[in-house]
mmCIF file of C-alpha atoms in Angstrom:
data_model
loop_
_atom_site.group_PDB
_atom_site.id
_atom_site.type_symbol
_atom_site.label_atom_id
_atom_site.label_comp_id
_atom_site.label_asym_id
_atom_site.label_seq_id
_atom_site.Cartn_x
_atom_site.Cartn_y
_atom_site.Cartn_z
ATOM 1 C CA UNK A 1 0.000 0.000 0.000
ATOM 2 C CA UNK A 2 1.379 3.322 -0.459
ATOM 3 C CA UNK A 3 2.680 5.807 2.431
ATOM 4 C CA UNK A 4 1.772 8.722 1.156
ATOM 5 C CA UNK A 5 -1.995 9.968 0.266
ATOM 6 C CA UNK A 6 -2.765 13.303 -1.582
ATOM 7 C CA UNK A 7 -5.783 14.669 -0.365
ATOM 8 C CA UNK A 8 -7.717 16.174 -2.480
ATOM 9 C CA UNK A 9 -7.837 13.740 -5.621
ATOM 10 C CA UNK A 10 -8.628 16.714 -7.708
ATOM 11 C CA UNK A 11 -8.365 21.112 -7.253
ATOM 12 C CA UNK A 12 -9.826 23.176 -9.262
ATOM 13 C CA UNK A 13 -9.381 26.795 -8.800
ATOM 14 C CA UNK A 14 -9.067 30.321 -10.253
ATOM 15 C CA UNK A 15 -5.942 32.218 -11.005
ATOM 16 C CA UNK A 16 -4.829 34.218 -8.154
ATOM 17 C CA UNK A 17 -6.048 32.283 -5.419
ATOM 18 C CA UNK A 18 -4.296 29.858 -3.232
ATOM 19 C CA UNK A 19 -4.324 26.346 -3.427
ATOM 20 C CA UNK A 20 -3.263 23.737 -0.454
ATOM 21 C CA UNK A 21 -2.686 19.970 -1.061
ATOM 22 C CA UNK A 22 -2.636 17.710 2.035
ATOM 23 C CA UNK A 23 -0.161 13.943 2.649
ATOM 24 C CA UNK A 24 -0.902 12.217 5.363
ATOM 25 C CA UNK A 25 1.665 9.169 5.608
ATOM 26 C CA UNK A 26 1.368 6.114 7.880
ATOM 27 C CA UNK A 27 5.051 5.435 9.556
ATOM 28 C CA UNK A 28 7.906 7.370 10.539
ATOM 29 C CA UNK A 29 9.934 9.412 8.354
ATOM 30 C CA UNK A 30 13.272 10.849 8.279
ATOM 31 C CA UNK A 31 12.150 13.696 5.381
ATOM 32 C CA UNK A 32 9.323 14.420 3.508
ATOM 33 C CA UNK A 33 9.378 15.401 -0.702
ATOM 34 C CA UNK A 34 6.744 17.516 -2.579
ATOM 35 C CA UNK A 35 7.332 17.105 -6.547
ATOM 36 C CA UNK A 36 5.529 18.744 -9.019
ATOM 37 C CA UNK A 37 4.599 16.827 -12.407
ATOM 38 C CA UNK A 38 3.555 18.569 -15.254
ATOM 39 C CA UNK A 39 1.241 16.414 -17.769
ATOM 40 C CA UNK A 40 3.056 13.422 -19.085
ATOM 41 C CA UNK A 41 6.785 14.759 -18.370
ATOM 42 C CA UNK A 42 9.180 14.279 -15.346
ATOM 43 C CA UNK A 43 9.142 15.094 -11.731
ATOM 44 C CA UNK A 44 10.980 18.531 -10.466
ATOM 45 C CA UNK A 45 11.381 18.440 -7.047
ATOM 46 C CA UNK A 46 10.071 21.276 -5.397
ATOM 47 C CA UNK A 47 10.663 21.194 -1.489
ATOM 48 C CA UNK A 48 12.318 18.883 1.233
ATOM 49 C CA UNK A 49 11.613 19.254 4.746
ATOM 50 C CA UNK A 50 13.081 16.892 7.376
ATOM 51 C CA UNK A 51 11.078 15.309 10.434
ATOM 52 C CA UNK A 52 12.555 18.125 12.523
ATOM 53 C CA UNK A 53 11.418 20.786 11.155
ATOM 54 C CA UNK A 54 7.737 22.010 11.090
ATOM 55 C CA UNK A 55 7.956 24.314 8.241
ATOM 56 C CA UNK A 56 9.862 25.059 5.264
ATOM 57 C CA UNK A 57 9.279 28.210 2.699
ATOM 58 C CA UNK A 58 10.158 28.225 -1.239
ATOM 59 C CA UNK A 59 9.014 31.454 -3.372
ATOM 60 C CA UNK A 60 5.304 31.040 -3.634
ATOM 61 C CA UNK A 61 5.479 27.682 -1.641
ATOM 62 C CA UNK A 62 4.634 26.741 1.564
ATOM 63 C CA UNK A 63 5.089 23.241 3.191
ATOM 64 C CA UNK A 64 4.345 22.251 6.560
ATOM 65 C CA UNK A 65 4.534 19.108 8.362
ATOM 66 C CA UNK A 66 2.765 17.600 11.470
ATOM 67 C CA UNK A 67 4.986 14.706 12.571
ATOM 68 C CA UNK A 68 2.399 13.879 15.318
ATOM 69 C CA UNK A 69 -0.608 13.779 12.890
ATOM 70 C CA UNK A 70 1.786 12.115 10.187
ATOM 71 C CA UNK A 71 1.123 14.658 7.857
ATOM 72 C CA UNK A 72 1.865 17.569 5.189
ATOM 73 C CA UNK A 73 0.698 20.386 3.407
ATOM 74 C CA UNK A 74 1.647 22.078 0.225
ATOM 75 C CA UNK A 75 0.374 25.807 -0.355
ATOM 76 C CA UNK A 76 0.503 27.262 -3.580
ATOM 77 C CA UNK A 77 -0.126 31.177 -2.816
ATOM 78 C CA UNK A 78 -1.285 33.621 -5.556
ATOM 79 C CA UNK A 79 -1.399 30.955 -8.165
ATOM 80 C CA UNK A 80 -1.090 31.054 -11.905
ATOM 81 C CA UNK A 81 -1.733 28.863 -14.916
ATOM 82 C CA UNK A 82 1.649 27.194 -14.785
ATOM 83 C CA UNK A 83 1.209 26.018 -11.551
ATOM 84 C CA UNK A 84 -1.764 23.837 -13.360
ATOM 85 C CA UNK A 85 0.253 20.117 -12.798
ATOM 86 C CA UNK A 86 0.186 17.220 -10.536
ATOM 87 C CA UNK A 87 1.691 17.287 -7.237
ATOM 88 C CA UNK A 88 3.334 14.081 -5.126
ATOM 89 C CA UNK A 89 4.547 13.692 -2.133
ATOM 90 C CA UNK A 90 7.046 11.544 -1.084
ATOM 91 C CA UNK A 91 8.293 10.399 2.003
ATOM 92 C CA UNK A 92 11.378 7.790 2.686
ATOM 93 C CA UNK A 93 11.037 4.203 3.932
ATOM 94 C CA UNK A 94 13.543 1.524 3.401
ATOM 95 C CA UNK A 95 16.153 3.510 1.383
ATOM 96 C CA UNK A 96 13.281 4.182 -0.652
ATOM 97 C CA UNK A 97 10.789 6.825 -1.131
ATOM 98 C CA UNK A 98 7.237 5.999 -1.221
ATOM 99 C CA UNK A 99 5.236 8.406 -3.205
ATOM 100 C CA UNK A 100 0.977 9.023 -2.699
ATOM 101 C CA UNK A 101 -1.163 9.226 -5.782
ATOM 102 C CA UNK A 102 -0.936 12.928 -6.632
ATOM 103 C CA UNK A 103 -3.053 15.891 -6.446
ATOM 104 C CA UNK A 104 -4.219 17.412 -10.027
ATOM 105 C CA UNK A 105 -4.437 21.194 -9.580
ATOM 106 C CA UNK A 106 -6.026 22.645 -12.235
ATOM 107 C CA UNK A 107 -5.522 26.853 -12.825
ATOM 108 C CA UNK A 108 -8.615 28.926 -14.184
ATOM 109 C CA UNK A 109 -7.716 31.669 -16.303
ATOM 110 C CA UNK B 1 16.582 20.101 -17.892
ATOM 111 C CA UNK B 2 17.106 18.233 -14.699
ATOM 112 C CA UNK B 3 20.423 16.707 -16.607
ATOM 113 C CA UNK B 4 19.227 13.321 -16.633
ATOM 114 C CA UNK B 5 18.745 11.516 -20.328
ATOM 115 C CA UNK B 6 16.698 8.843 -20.952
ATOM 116 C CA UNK B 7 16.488 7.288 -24.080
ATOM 117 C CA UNK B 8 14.356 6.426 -26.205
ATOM 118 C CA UNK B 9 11.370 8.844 -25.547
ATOM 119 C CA UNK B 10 8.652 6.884 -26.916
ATOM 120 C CA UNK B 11 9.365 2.694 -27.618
ATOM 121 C CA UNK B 12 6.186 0.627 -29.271
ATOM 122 C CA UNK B 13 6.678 -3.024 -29.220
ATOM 123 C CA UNK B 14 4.394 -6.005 -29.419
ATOM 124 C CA UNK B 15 3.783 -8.603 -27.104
ATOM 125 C CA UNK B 16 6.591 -11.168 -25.875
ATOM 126 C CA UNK B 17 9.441 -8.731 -26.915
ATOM 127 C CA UNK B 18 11.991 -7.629 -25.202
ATOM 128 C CA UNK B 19 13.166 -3.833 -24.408
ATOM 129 C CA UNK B 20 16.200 -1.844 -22.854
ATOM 130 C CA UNK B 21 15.604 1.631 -21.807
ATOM 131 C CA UNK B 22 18.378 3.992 -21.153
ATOM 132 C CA UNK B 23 19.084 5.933 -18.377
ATOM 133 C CA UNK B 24 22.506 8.682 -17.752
ATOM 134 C CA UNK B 25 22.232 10.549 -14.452
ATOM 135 C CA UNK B 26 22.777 13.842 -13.462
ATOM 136 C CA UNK B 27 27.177 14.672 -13.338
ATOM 137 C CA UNK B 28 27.995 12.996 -9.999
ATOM 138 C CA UNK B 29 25.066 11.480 -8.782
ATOM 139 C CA UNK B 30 25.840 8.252 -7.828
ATOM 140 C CA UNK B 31 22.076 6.584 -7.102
ATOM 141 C CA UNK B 32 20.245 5.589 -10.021
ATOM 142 C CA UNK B 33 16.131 4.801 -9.437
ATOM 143 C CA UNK B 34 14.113 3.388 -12.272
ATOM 144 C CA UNK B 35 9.993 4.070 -12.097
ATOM 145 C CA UNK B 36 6.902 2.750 -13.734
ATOM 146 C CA UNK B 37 4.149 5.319 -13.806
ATOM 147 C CA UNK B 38 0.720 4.014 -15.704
ATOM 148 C CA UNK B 39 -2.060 6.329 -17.335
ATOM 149 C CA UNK B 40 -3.154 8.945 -14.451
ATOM 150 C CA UNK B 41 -1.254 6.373 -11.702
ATOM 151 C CA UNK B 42 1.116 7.328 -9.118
ATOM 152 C CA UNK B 43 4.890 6.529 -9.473
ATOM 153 C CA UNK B 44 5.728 2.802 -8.442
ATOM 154 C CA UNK B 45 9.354 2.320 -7.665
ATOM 155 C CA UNK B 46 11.111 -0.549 -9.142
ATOM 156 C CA UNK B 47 14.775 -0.184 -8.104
ATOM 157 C CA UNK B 48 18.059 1.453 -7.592
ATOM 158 C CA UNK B 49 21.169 1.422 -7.875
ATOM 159 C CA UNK B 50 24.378 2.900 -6.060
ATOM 160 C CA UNK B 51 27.208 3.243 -7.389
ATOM 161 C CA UNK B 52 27.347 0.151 -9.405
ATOM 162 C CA UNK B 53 25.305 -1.981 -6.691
ATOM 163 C CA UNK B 54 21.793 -2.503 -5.933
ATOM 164 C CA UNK B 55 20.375 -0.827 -3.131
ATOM 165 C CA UNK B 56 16.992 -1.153 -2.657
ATOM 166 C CA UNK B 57 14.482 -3.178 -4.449
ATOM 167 C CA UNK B 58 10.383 -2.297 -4.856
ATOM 168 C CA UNK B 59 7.388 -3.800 -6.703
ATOM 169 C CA UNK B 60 9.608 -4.778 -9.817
ATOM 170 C CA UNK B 61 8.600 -7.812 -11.893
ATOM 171 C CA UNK B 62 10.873 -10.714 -12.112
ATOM 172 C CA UNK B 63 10.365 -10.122 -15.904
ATOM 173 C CA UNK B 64 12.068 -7.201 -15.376
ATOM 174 C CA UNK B 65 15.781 -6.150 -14.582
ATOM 175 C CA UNK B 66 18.314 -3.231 -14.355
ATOM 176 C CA UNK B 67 21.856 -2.913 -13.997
ATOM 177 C CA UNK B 68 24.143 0.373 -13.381
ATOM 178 C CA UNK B 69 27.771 0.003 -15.107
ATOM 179 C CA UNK B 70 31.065 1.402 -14.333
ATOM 180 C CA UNK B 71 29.948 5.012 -15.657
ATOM 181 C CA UNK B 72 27.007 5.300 -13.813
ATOM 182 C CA UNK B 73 24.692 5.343 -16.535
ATOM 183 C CA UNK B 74 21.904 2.337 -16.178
ATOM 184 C CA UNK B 75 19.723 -0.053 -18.064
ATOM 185 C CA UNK B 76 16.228 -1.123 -17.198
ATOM 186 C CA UNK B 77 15.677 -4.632 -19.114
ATOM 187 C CA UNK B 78 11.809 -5.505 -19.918
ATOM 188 C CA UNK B 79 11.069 -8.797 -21.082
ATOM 189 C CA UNK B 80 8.229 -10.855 -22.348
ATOM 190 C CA UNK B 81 6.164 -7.827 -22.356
ATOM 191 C CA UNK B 82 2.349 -7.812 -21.439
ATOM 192 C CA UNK B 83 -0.423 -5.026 -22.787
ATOM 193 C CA UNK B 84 -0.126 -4.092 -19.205
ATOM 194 C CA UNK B 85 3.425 -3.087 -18.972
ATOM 195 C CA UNK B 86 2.390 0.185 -21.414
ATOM 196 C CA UNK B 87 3.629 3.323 -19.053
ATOM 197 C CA UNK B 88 5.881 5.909 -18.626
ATOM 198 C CA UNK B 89 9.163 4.536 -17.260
ATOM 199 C CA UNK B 90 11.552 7.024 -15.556
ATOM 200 C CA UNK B 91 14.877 7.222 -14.464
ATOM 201 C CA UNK B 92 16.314 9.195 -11.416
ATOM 202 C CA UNK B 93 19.379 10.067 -9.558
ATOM 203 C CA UNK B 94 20.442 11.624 -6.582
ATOM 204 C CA UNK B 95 23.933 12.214 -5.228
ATOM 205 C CA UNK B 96 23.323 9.610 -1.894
ATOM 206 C CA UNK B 97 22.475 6.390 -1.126
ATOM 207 C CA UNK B 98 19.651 6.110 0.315
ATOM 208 C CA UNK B 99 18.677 5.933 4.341
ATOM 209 C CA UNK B 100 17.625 9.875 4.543
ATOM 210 C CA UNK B 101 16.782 10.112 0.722
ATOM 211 C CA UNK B 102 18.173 13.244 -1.099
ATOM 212 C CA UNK B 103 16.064 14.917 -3.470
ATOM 213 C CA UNK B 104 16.161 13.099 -6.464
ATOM 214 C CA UNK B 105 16.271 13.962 -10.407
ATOM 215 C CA UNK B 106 13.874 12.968 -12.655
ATOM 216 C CA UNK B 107 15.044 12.318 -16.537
ATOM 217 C CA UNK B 108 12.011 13.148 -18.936
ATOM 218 C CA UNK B 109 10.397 9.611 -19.527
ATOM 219 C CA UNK B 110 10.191 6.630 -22.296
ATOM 220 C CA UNK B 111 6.792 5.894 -23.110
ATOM 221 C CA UNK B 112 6.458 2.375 -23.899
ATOM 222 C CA UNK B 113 3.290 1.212 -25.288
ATOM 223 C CA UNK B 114 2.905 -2.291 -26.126
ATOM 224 C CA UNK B 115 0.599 -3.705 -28.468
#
C-alpha cells in the first residue's frame, strides 16, 4: 500500500487564489518530498523538509509538516496557470521513497 | 533540464518482446532509481542502484531487470512484455544512497506502449 496519500484527488481553482494539497503518511519518516509533475513529463522536485522541522518556505510555496498527525501540506499562494500540474509527495522508507497518488491542480484563467 | 537523459522517448513493441531503456544521471550522482508510472497512476518504484550496486528493491517484476555500469549510466531490461506493462518509465538520480533520501532527479520519460 502506499505511504503517502494526496488529499484532495482533484483542485480546481481560479488564477490568483491559493491552493493547499494535504499527505498524510502512515510510519515514521526521516524527510518528507513535494514534486511537481507537469502532464506526461518528469518530476521537479520542489521542497524537502526533514522530520525536525515544522515548516519550510520556497518562493510562492509553503510546506508544513505535522509529525504527530503524520502529515503535510503544500500551499501554492497567488497561483497562476503554470502552476496547473500534478503534485506528489514523497516520504522515505527503506532507502526508498514511497510516493501518494498525486493531487491534479487545475488553474482557471 | 534536470540533466538526466533517458532514451528512447517513446518505444512501441508487441507482445513477448523484449526492451532496454536507457538511463545517464545527473554529473555525480551516484544513485540511479528506475519508475513505472501508468495512465493517471502514481509513481511505483522498481529499483536502484548505487554506485554500481543494488540498493533497494520495490514492486519490480521478475520479468524485469536493471543494472548500473562502471559510468554510472543504467539499463532497465523488460522482457516478455504484457499489454499491461504500457507506461511511462523514468529514471532518477540523486547524489546519496539512500537511508535519509536526497532529493532526487527525474530524466524526462520513455513511453512504452505495447501492443
Amino acid at each position: 500500500s502506499q505511504q503517502g496519500e494526496e488529499d484532495p484527488q482533484a483542485l480546481s481553482i481560479q488564477e490568483g487564489e491559493n491552493a493547499t494539497m494535504n499527505c498524510s503518511y502512515k510510519t515514521s519518516i526521516n524527510n518528507l518530498q513535494w514534486y511537481r509533475q507537469n502532464s506526461g513529463r518528469g518530476l521537479v522536485h520542489l521542497i524537502l523538509i526533514r522530520s525536525n522541522e515544522r515548516e519550510k518556505h520556497s518562493g510562492r510555496l509553503r510546506v508544513t509538516l505535522d509529525t504527530s498527525k503524520k502529515s503535510s501540506s503544500l500551499l501554492i499562494t497567488a497561483s497562476r496557470a503554470a502552476d496547473t500540474a500534478s503534485y506528489f509527495c514523497a516520504t522515505d522508507l527503506n532507502y526508498q521513497l514511497i510516493w501518494g497518488a498525486g493531487t491534479k491542480l487545475i488553474i482557471k484563467p | 533540464d534536470s540533466g538526466v537523459t533517458q532514451t528512447p522517448k517513446h518505444l512501441i513493441t508487441a507482445t513477448g518482446q523484449r526492451v532496454t531503456l536507457r538511463c545517464s544521471p545527473r554529473s555525480g550522482d551516484l544513485s540511479v532509481y528506475w519508475y513505472q508510472q501508468s495512465l493517471d497512476q502514481g509513481l511505483q518504484f522498481l529499483i536502484q542502484y548505487y554506485n554500481g550496486e543494488e540498493r533497494a528493491k520495490g514492486n519490480i517484476l521478475e520479468r524485469f531487470s536493471a543494472q548500473q555500469f562502471p559510468d554510472l549510466h543504467s539499463e532497465l531490461n523488460l522482457s516478455s512484455l504484457e499489454l499491461g506493462d504500457s507506461a511511462l518509465y523514468f529514471c532518477a538520480s540523486s547524489w546519496g544512497a539512500g537511508g535519509s533520501v536526497d532529493e532526487q532527479y527525474f530524466g524526462p520519460g520513455t513511453r512504452l506502449t505495447v501492443t
